[in-house]
Tab-separated table of C-alpha atoms and ligand atoms in Angstrom:
chain	number	residue	atom	x	y	z
A	1	MET	CA	-45.146	32.817	22.379
A	2	SER	CA	-42.608	35.247	21.137
A	3	LYS	CA	-39.086	35.389	22.412
A	4	VAL	CA	-37.081	38.513	23.038
A	5	ARG	CA	-33.382	39.241	23.121
A	6	ILE	CA	-31.963	40.252	26.470
A	7	TYR	CA	-30.454	43.516	25.283
A	8	THR	CA	-33.642	44.499	23.459
A	9	LEU	CA	-35.626	43.954	26.607
A	10	ALA	CA	-33.052	45.877	28.650
A	11	ARG	CA	-33.318	48.776	26.264
A	12	ASP	CA	-37.104	48.700	26.229
A	13	LEU	CA	-37.308	48.585	29.999
A	14	GLY	CA	-34.643	51.252	30.436
A	15	VAL	CA	-32.216	49.210	32.532
A	16	ASP	CA	-28.670	48.307	31.657
A	17	ASN	CA	-27.590	44.888	30.482
A	18	ASN	CA	-25.688	44.011	33.622
A	19	LYS	CA	-28.786	44.646	35.661
A	20	MET	CA	-30.753	42.403	33.348
A	21	LEU	CA	-28.209	39.585	33.635
A	22	GLU	CA	-28.226	40.001	37.395
A	23	ILE	CA	-31.981	39.489	37.482
A	24	LEU	CA	-31.722	36.464	35.187
A	25	ASP	CA	-29.036	34.992	37.425
A	26	GLY	CA	-31.324	35.564	40.374
A	27	LEU	CA	-34.082	33.703	38.566
A	28	GLY	CA	-31.733	30.896	37.627
A	29	VAL	CA	-32.341	31.491	33.927
A	30	SER	CA	-29.392	30.476	31.795
A	31	TYR	CA	-28.167	32.501	28.835
A	32	LYS	CA	-25.069	32.713	26.698
A	33	SER	CA	-24.829	36.437	26.188
A	34	VAL	CA	-26.974	39.547	26.054
A	35	SER	CA	-28.112	38.581	22.608
A	36	SER	CA	-29.571	35.334	23.853
A	37	THR	CA	-33.349	35.209	23.752
A	38	ILE	CA	-35.623	34.665	26.722
A	39	GLU	CA	-39.181	33.409	27.011
A	40	GLU	CA	-42.264	35.537	27.378
A	41	ASP	CA	-42.882	34.146	30.887
A	42	THR	CA	-39.446	35.242	31.986
A	43	VAL	CA	-40.061	38.683	30.550
A	44	GLU	CA	-43.163	38.991	32.700
A	45	LEU	CA	-41.217	37.933	35.780
A	46	ILE	CA	-38.500	40.483	35.056
A	47	LYS	CA	-41.071	43.236	34.690
A	48	GLN	CA	-42.583	42.265	38.028
A	49	ILE	CA	-39.202	42.293	39.737
A	50	LEU	CA	-38.370	45.713	38.351
A	51	GLU	CA	-41.748	47.066	39.403
A	52	GLU	CA	-41.270	45.713	42.904
A	53	GLU	CA	-37.813	47.203	43.108
A	54	ALA	CA	-39.078	50.542	41.900
A	55	ALA	CA	-41.850	50.432	44.464
A	56	ALA	CA	-39.376	49.568	47.201
A	57	GLY	CA	-37.174	52.402	46.022
A	58	THR	CA	-34.209	50.170	45.403
A	59	ALA	CA	-34.065	50.521	41.655
A	60	ALA	CA	-30.907	52.337	40.776
A	61	PRO	CA	-31.816	55.275	38.616
A	62	ALA	CA	-28.178	55.654	37.617
A	63	ASP	CA	-28.449	52.245	36.030
A	64	SER	CA	-31.163	53.135	33.652
A	65	ALA	CA	-29.025	55.685	31.881
A	66	PRO	CA	-27.173	54.430	28.851
A	67	VAL	CA	-23.412	54.204	29.050
A	68	GLN	CA	-22.222	57.741	28.759
A	69	ALA	CA	-18.817	59.140	28.278
A	70	SER	CA	-19.752	62.101	30.375
A	71	ALA	CA	-21.395	60.191	33.189
A	72	PRO	CA	-21.789	62.406	36.204
A	73	GLN	CA	-19.715	61.867	39.304
A	74	ALA	CA	-20.587	58.623	40.997
A	75	ALA	CA	-23.300	59.044	43.523
A	76	PRO	CA	-21.728	58.389	46.903
A	77	THR	CA	-24.756	56.517	48.140
A	78	GLN	CA	-25.474	53.624	45.856
A	79	PRO	CA	-28.265	51.329	46.922
A	80	GLU	CA	-26.872	48.327	48.725
A	81	THR	CA	-28.377	45.730	46.434
A	82	GLN	CA	-26.418	47.212	43.622
A	83	ALA	CA	-23.161	47.755	45.406
A	84	ALA	CA	-23.053	44.149	46.498
A	85	SER	CA	-23.402	42.702	43.057
A	86	ALA	CA	-21.873	45.426	40.944
A	87	PRO	CA	-19.091	44.085	38.784
A	88	GLN	CA	-15.635	45.173	39.833
A	89	PRO	CA	-14.381	48.087	37.804
A	90	GLN	CA	-11.526	45.979	36.567
A	91	ALA	CA	-10.221	48.346	33.971
A	92	ALA	CA	-9.658	51.004	36.578
A	93	ALA	CA	-8.114	48.559	39.013
A	94	THR	CA	-5.684	47.255	36.420
A	95	ALA	CA	-4.739	50.689	35.292
A	96	THR	CA	-3.916	51.620	38.862
A	97	ALA	CA	-1.881	48.494	39.381
A	98	GLU	CA	0.095	49.016	36.213
A	99	ARG	CA	0.808	52.610	36.915
A	100	GLU	CA	4.425	53.353	37.531
A	101	PRO	CA	5.182	54.865	40.904
A	102	VAL	CA	5.470	58.430	39.698
A	103	ALA	CA	4.065	59.712	42.905
A	104	ALA	CA	2.626	56.501	44.267
A	105	SER	CA	-0.248	58.447	45.680
A	106	ALA	CA	-3.093	56.967	43.699
A	107	PRO	CA	-5.931	56.302	46.099
A	108	ALA	CA	-6.263	52.557	46.427
A	109	ALA	CA	-10.053	52.777	46.457
A	110	PRO	CA	-10.601	49.989	48.982
A	111	SER	CA	-14.244	49.388	48.225
A	112	ALA	CA	-13.916	50.224	44.537
A	113	PRO	CA	-16.478	52.987	44.509
A	114	GLU	CA	-18.379	53.642	41.345
A	115	LEU	CA	-16.168	55.575	38.991
A	116	PRO	CA	-17.741	57.235	35.987
A	117	HIS	CA	-18.048	55.226	32.815
A	118	ARG	CA	-15.672	55.961	29.999
A	119	ALA	CA	-16.067	55.474	26.261
A	120	PRO	CA	-14.719	52.277	24.678
A	121	VAL	CA	-11.522	52.461	22.648
A	122	VAL	CA	-11.815	50.263	19.572
A	123	THR	CA	-9.176	48.964	17.211
A	124	ILE	CA	-9.907	47.518	13.775
A	125	MET	CA	-7.751	44.648	12.597
A	126	GLY	CA	-7.810	42.156	9.772
A	127	HIS	CA	-6.259	41.000	6.531
A	128	VAL	CA	-5.047	43.528	3.973
A	129	ASP	CA	-7.753	44.710	1.563
A	130	HIS	CA	-10.572	43.305	3.653
A	131	GLY	CA	-11.835	46.853	4.183
A	132	LYS	CA	-10.445	48.233	7.450
A	133	THR	CA	-9.742	51.680	6.055
A	134	SER	CA	-13.048	51.791	4.177
A	135	LEU	CA	-14.987	50.871	7.292
A	136	LEU	CA	-13.223	53.521	9.371
A	137	ASP	CA	-13.801	56.068	6.619
A	138	TYR	CA	-17.475	55.256	6.519
A	139	ILE	CA	-17.811	55.626	10.278
A	140	ARG	CA	-15.798	58.818	10.291
A	141	LYS	CA	-17.870	60.258	7.459
A	142	THR	CA	-21.200	59.453	9.067
A	143	LYS	CA	-20.506	59.613	12.795
A	144	VAL	CA	-18.054	62.422	13.339
A	145	ALA	CA	-19.545	65.863	13.631
A	146	ALA	CA	-18.344	68.123	10.865
A	147	LYS	CA	-15.661	70.479	11.999
A	148	GLU	CA	-17.062	73.903	12.766
A	149	ALA	CA	-14.246	75.973	11.382
A	150	GLY	CA	-12.949	75.261	7.922
A	151	GLY	CA	-9.650	73.548	7.427
A	152	ILE	CA	-8.184	70.139	7.003
A	153	THR	CA	-8.467	67.711	9.880
A	154	GLN	CA	-5.028	66.327	10.585
A	155	HIS	CA	-4.493	62.637	10.837
A	156	VAL	CA	-3.973	62.003	14.529
A	157	GLY	CA	-4.334	58.227	14.674
A	158	ALA	CA	-7.692	58.146	16.398
A	159	PHE	CA	-11.128	59.699	16.200
A	160	GLU	CA	-14.276	59.932	18.243
A	161	ALA	CA	-17.566	58.734	16.804
A	162	ARG	CA	-20.896	59.831	18.216
A	163	THR	CA	-23.441	57.042	18.372
A	164	SER	CA	-26.907	56.835	19.852
A	165	LYS	CA	-25.327	55.013	22.797
A	166	GLY	CA	-22.575	57.550	23.389
A	167	LYS	CA	-19.036	58.080	22.298
A	168	VAL	CA	-16.891	55.369	20.702
A	169	VAL	CA	-13.198	56.029	20.115
A	170	PHE	CA	-11.599	54.402	17.086
A	171	ILE	CA	-7.888	53.935	16.646
A	172	ASP	CA	-7.163	54.334	12.971
A	173	THR	CA	-3.425	54.039	12.779
A	174	PRO	CA	-2.849	51.822	9.733
A	175	GLY	CA	-3.398	48.110	10.035
A	176	HIS	CA	-2.909	46.508	13.371
A	177	GLU	CA	0.579	47.975	13.688
A	178	ALA	CA	-0.589	50.433	16.294
A	179	PHE	CA	-2.107	47.689	18.331
A	180	THR	CA	0.909	45.410	18.134
A	181	THR	CA	3.591	48.046	18.703
A	182	ILE	CA	1.624	49.474	21.576
A	183	ARG	CA	1.173	46.025	23.060
A	184	ALA	CA	4.824	45.204	22.490
A	185	ARG	CA	5.643	48.083	24.815
A	186	GLY	CA	3.448	46.615	27.481
A	187	ALA	CA	0.565	49.034	27.142
A	188	ASN	CA	-2.967	48.122	26.284
A	189	VAL	CA	-4.929	50.804	24.615
A	190	ALA	CA	-7.864	49.026	23.012
A	191	ASP	CA	-10.903	47.772	24.890
A	192	ILE	CA	-12.527	46.040	21.944
A	193	ALA	CA	-11.091	44.608	18.726
A	194	ILE	CA	-13.111	44.546	15.521
A	195	ILE	CA	-11.863	41.796	13.244
A	196	VAL	CA	-12.769	42.669	9.671
A	197	ILE	CA	-13.188	39.691	7.345
A	198	ALA	CA	-14.147	40.138	3.695
A	199	ALA	CA	-17.162	38.011	2.839
A	200	ASP	CA	-15.639	37.047	-0.513
A	201	ASP	CA	-12.302	35.992	0.912
A	202	SER	CA	-12.974	34.590	4.405
A	203	LEU	CA	-10.136	33.897	6.856
A	204	MET	CA	-6.652	34.815	5.665
A	205	PRO	CA	-3.249	34.715	7.413
A	206	GLN	CA	-3.502	38.246	8.819
A	207	THR	CA	-7.028	37.507	10.010
A	208	ARG	CA	-5.695	34.663	12.125
A	209	GLU	CA	-2.877	36.888	13.314
A	210	ALA	CA	-5.321	39.614	14.314
A	211	ILE	CA	-7.462	37.104	16.187
A	212	ALA	CA	-4.396	35.778	17.982
A	213	HIS	CA	-3.393	39.304	19.020
A	214	ALA	CA	-6.826	40.098	20.384
A	215	GLN	CA	-6.888	36.812	22.270
A	216	ALA	CA	-3.409	37.362	23.703
A	217	ALA	CA	-4.424	40.818	24.881
A	218	LYS	CA	-7.668	39.399	26.283
A	219	VAL	CA	-9.571	42.046	24.389
A	220	PRO	CA	-13.129	41.113	23.455
A	221	MET	CA	-13.608	40.614	19.731
A	222	ILE	CA	-16.426	41.472	17.401
A	223	VAL	CA	-16.259	40.086	13.876
A	224	ALA	CA	-17.419	42.366	11.069
A	225	ILE	CA	-18.040	40.381	7.896
A	226	ASN	CA	-17.441	43.081	5.298
A	227	LYS	CA	-18.287	43.477	1.602
A	228	ILE	CA	-21.661	41.765	1.922
A	229	ASP	CA	-22.781	43.930	-1.000
A	230	LEU	CA	-20.692	41.821	-3.377
A	231	PRO	CA	-22.597	39.151	-5.339
A	232	GLN	CA	-19.922	36.582	-4.485
A	233	ALA	CA	-20.152	37.374	-0.768
A	234	ASP	CA	-20.447	34.230	1.332
A	235	PRO	CA	-20.903	35.206	4.970
A	236	GLU	CA	-21.940	31.676	5.927
A	237	ARG	CA	-18.566	30.360	4.852
A	238	VAL	CA	-16.847	32.948	7.076
A	239	LYS	CA	-18.909	31.768	10.042
A	240	THR	CA	-18.103	28.125	9.358
A	241	ASP	CA	-14.408	28.951	9.023
A	242	LEU	CA	-14.513	30.830	12.326
A	243	THR	CA	-16.095	27.850	14.002
A	244	GLN	CA	-13.100	25.827	12.924
A	245	LEU	CA	-10.939	28.161	15.008
A	246	ASN	CA	-13.186	27.487	17.955
A	247	LEU	CA	-14.797	30.867	17.561
A	248	VAL	CA	-18.457	30.035	17.439
A	249	PRO	CA	-20.877	32.721	16.244
A	250	GLU	CA	-23.907	33.359	18.418
A	251	GLU	CA	-26.349	32.033	15.872
A	252	TYR	CA	-24.446	28.743	15.967
A	253	GLY	CA	-24.814	28.651	19.720
A	254	GLY	CA	-21.523	30.279	20.634
A	255	ASP	CA	-20.790	33.684	22.048
A	256	LEU	CA	-18.915	35.369	19.207
A	257	ILE	CA	-20.727	38.439	17.927
A	258	VAL	CA	-20.653	38.476	14.128
A	259	VAL	CA	-22.057	41.459	12.236
A	260	PRO	CA	-22.450	41.487	8.449
A	261	VAL	CA	-21.557	44.923	7.065
A	262	SER	CA	-20.712	46.781	3.917
A	263	ALA	CA	-18.288	49.641	4.149
A	264	ARG	CA	-19.448	50.577	0.658
A	265	THR	CA	-23.203	50.868	1.260
A	266	GLY	CA	-23.098	51.337	5.024
A	267	GLU	CA	-25.375	48.358	5.591
A	268	GLY	CA	-24.929	46.882	9.053
A	269	VAL	CA	-22.620	49.629	10.317
A	270	GLU	CA	-25.281	50.898	12.700
A	271	ASP	CA	-25.617	47.354	14.105
A	272	LEU	CA	-21.864	47.129	14.485
A	273	LEU	CA	-21.815	50.341	16.521
A	274	GLU	CA	-24.664	49.031	18.624
A	275	TYR	CA	-22.742	45.820	19.368
A	276	ILE	CA	-19.673	47.849	20.277
A	277	SER	CA	-21.717	49.800	22.803
A	278	LEU	CA	-23.238	46.608	24.158
A	279	THR	CA	-19.841	45.001	24.588
A	280	ALA	CA	-18.519	48.142	26.244
A	281	GLU	CA	-21.434	48.141	28.643
A	282	LEU	CA	-20.711	44.555	29.623
A	283	GLU	CA	-17.026	45.346	30.079
A	284	ASP	CA	-18.133	48.066	32.481
A	285	LEU	CA	-15.364	50.433	31.449
A	286	ARG	CA	-14.649	53.085	34.021
A	287	ALA	CA	-11.930	55.576	34.795
A	288	ASP	CA	-11.346	58.358	37.247
A	289	PRO	CA	-11.165	61.792	35.608
A	290	LYS	CA	-10.004	63.181	38.948
A	291	GLY	CA	-7.272	60.594	39.435
A	292	GLU	CA	-3.643	60.905	38.550
A	293	PHE	CA	-3.133	61.226	34.815
A	294	SER	CA	-1.773	58.379	32.723
A	295	GLY	CA	-1.983	57.732	29.019
A	296	VAL	CA	-0.373	56.135	25.998
A	297	ILE	CA	1.206	57.619	22.875
A	298	ILE	CA	-0.806	56.588	19.812
A	299	GLU	CA	1.458	58.208	17.280
A	300	SER	CA	3.657	61.243	16.830
A	301	ARG	CA	5.243	63.210	14.066
A	302	VAL	CA	7.318	66.304	13.563
A	303	ASP	CA	5.629	69.203	11.839
A	304	ARG	CA	8.118	71.558	10.250
A	305	GLN	CA	6.311	74.569	11.584
A	306	ALA	CA	4.579	73.465	14.743
A	307	GLY	CA	7.200	71.032	16.027
A	308	VAL	CA	6.464	67.684	17.648
A	309	LEU	CA	2.811	66.672	17.518
A	310	ALA	CA	1.979	63.640	19.608
A	311	THR	CA	-1.382	61.934	19.967
A	312	VAL	CA	-1.976	60.866	23.520
A	313	MET	CA	-4.813	58.608	24.564
A	314	VAL	CA	-5.896	59.714	28.022
A	315	GLN	CA	-6.527	56.594	30.091
A	316	GLU	CA	-6.828	57.933	33.621
A	317	GLY	CA	-7.158	61.416	35.021
A	318	THR	CA	-7.415	64.625	33.056
A	319	LEU	CA	-4.858	66.296	30.841
A	320	ARG	CA	-4.651	70.087	30.830
A	321	VAL	CA	-2.781	72.678	28.859
A	322	GLY	CA	0.267	73.637	30.928
A	323	ASP	CA	0.758	70.150	32.395
A	324	PHE	CA	4.207	68.583	32.366
A	325	LEU	CA	4.351	65.197	30.706
A	326	VAL	CA	7.041	62.575	30.973
A	327	VAL	CA	7.537	59.942	28.269
A	328	GLY	CA	10.494	57.633	28.604
A	329	GLU	CA	13.445	59.925	29.199
A	330	ASN	CA	11.829	63.009	27.714
A	331	TYR	CA	9.432	65.538	29.029
A	332	GLY	CA	7.428	68.375	27.666
A	333	LYS	CA	5.044	71.053	28.784
A	334	ILE	CA	1.736	71.061	26.963
A	335	LYS	CA	1.585	74.272	24.982
A	336	ALA	CA	-1.605	73.431	23.134
A	337	MET	CA	-4.036	70.561	22.689
A	338	THR	CA	-6.441	69.737	19.902
A	339	ASP	CA	-9.109	67.085	19.867
A	340	SER	CA	-9.254	64.500	17.085
A	341	ASN	CA	-11.554	66.799	15.153
A	342	GLY	CA	-8.963	69.542	15.059
A	343	GLY	CA	-10.612	71.806	17.633
A	344	ARG	CA	-8.575	73.524	20.333
A	345	ILE	CA	-9.273	72.190	23.804
A	346	LYS	CA	-8.015	73.061	27.268
A	347	GLU	CA	-8.538	69.716	28.968
A	348	ALA	CA	-9.276	66.089	28.142
A	349	GLY	CA	-10.591	63.258	30.305
A	350	PRO	CA	-10.394	59.446	30.047
A	351	SER	CA	-10.807	57.773	26.634
A	352	THR	CA	-10.032	60.978	24.778
A	353	PRO	CA	-7.412	61.047	22.057
A	354	VAL	CA	-5.690	64.442	22.008
A	355	GLN	CA	-2.936	65.876	19.927
A	356	VAL	CA	-0.401	67.510	22.183
A	357	LEU	CA	2.084	70.185	21.249
A	358	GLY	CA	5.035	70.585	23.593
A	359	PHE	CA	7.427	67.639	23.395
A	360	SER	CA	10.920	68.392	22.152
A	361	GLU	CA	11.391	64.909	20.711
A	362	ALA	CA	8.841	62.692	19.027
A	363	PRO	CA	7.831	59.919	21.445
A	364	ALA	CA	7.340	56.417	20.048
A	365	SER	CA	3.853	54.978	19.798
A	366	GLY	CA	3.027	52.715	22.668
A	367	GLU	CA	5.099	54.696	25.177
A	368	LYS	CA	3.353	55.356	28.432
A	369	VAL	CA	2.836	58.952	29.447
A	370	PHE	CA	2.728	60.272	32.975
A	371	SER	CA	2.407	63.735	34.383
A	372	ALA	CA	4.672	65.572	36.764
A	373	LYS	CA	3.722	68.400	39.091
A	374	ASN	CA	6.228	70.825	37.619
A	375	GLU	CA	9.380	70.991	35.562
A	376	HIS	CA	11.576	70.127	38.512
A	377	ALA	CA	9.592	66.954	39.252
A	378	ALA	CA	9.694	66.011	35.572
A	379	ARG	CA	13.489	66.398	35.471
A	380	GLU	CA	13.888	64.405	38.670
A	381	LEU	CA	11.790	61.578	37.372
A	382	ILE	CA	13.811	61.465	34.163
A	383	ALA	CA	17.122	61.616	36.071
A	384	GLN	CA	15.931	58.611	38.041
A	385	ARG	CA	15.024	56.751	34.866
A	386	VAL	CA	18.370	57.547	33.261
A	387	SER	CA	20.236	56.376	36.335
A	388	ASP	CA	18.164	53.175	36.515
A	389	ARG	CA	18.896	52.474	32.892
A	390	ARG	CA	22.647	53.089	33.378
A	391	ASP	CA	22.706	50.809	36.396
A	392	ALA	CA	21.032	48.088	34.394
A	393	GLU	CA	23.492	48.565	31.524
A	394	ALA	CA	26.471	48.509	33.888
A	395	ALA	CA	25.185	45.323	35.486
A	396	ARG	CA	24.892	43.718	32.068
A	397	THR	CA	28.432	44.763	31.122
A	398	GLN	CA	29.722	43.411	34.426
A	399	ARG	CA	28.012	40.083	33.899
A	400	ARG	CA	29.518	39.798	30.458
A	401	ARG	CA	33.038	40.581	31.766
A	402	THR	CA	32.707	38.036	34.534
A	403	LEU	CA	31.598	35.482	32.007
A	404	GLU	CA	34.531	36.289	29.736
A	405	GLU	CA	36.986	35.960	32.633
A	406	MET	CA	35.546	32.615	33.560
A	407	MET	CA	35.926	31.422	29.997
A	408	GLY	CA	39.634	32.274	30.169
A	409	PRO	CA	41.804	34.117	27.626
B	501	GDP	P1	-7.756	47.541	4.106
B	501	GDP	O1	-6.477	47.137	3.445
B	501	GDP	O2	-8.251	46.464	5.023
B	501	GDP	O3	-7.682	48.875	4.791
B	501	GDP	O4	-8.843	47.614	2.947
B	501	GDP	P2	-9.416	48.881	2.190
B	501	GDP	O5	-10.386	49.633	3.025
B	501	GDP	O6	-8.304	49.650	1.597
B	501	GDP	O7	-10.278	48.169	1.045
B	501	GDP	C1	-9.680	47.362	0.074
B	501	GDP	C2	-10.556	47.379	-1.171
B	501	GDP	O8	-11.839	46.810	-0.912
B	501	GDP	C3	-10.835	48.780	-1.705
B	501	GDP	O9	-10.795	48.742	-3.111
B	501	GDP	C4	-12.233	49.078	-1.220
B	501	GDP	O10	-12.908	49.971	-2.055
B	501	GDP	C5	-12.873	47.715	-1.234
B	501	GDP	N1	-13.923	47.606	-0.223
B	501	GDP	C6	-13.817	47.869	1.095
B	501	GDP	N2	-14.982	47.637	1.718
B	501	GDP	C7	-15.849	47.218	0.766
B	501	GDP	C8	-17.229	46.811	0.791
B	501	GDP	O11	-17.914	46.785	1.805
B	501	GDP	N3	-17.759	46.416	-0.392
B	501	GDP	C9	-17.059	46.426	-1.552
B	501	GDP	N4	-17.676	46.014	-2.644
B	501	GDP	N5	-15.775	46.777	-1.595
B	501	GDP	C10	-15.166	47.182	-0.454
B	502	MG	MG1	-6.031	50.135	5.017
């Protein structure tokens, strides 16, 4: 009898992967990941269960929709079966916990109600010349809608790709610098890391470094074996080398997703996007567009005419033209916003990279961004930060003096 992969079945039956895993758990069927295969008998059982649920009116229609960036507001009345076993929206919970007490009024969401899904933010890392830029270029060329008005799209450090499964946001600031500097400042901006490994070169020092970074950040990894169009490509060697790092590809019985691609011919890129969406679905990424705004600076630069242009990744809440933003000890009022495609926009929700005009100084990438109600609140918050910093500096100076006195003349 033929076997079928879990995610294929989920797609064919119009339910999401989590739901499918839930049913399998209920049946006591073991699996490694959504790309594990299941037996025909099990498939029949699953179909029966879904039919029964549908008949009993407990099937969650919201579940059957693919992950969507623009998911509608969470239905207040979720069926109980689902609420009980729904995975915790961890991303949202963490974001709330990490949020600095700007106003400390974020609703604690005691029962973690269903927040809308948000698009995954993906970073591409790997050894130099393994094809990171080429891969991003290919995706940008084929998956980003052409700009309506003429003109050159500015480099903003991130772009949004449209896939059959919804939006995927790529961070394209060179190399993994963005990822590491952002992480060094204590912010996490990526949900998924793509590790690019050239099929003719296999694992190299920066590959290992990239893997270590993704592991330290606890960001799920997908390996893209690139340049498979080359005659000397040896994807099997890459997989064996990965296994030596304890990263076992699925086809070797592990749970590492490995996708062979060619940034030159485009082969496999569609599969890669599909796996990104699958991983995002499993991560159950959610954010509250109505919550308090918070975001991270991706990059910034000073334009001689326009002034400071900063790319902000919206993580929670919604950013609007006219809002006051505080970054470190600076603030700015948003005069204008453009999306990553260069189009003017008035507001931007979670997982949207936007270029913001309105800061007086260029903020550093990785800095966290918060909003303030008005200019007065922004100034107060900054005054508080300045005074905190001075206190900390004074305390350090005092400690040093005391130490010097103790050491004698
Ligand atoms: P990066 O340093 O990781 O950003 O690598 P680049 O994207 O700059 O690619 C390095 C070199 O490899 C360039 O000469 C690319 O044209 C080439 N390259 C990238 N992807 C592929 C691929 O899929 N196949 C082939 N044959 N060459 C590739
Ligand atoms: Mg490059």
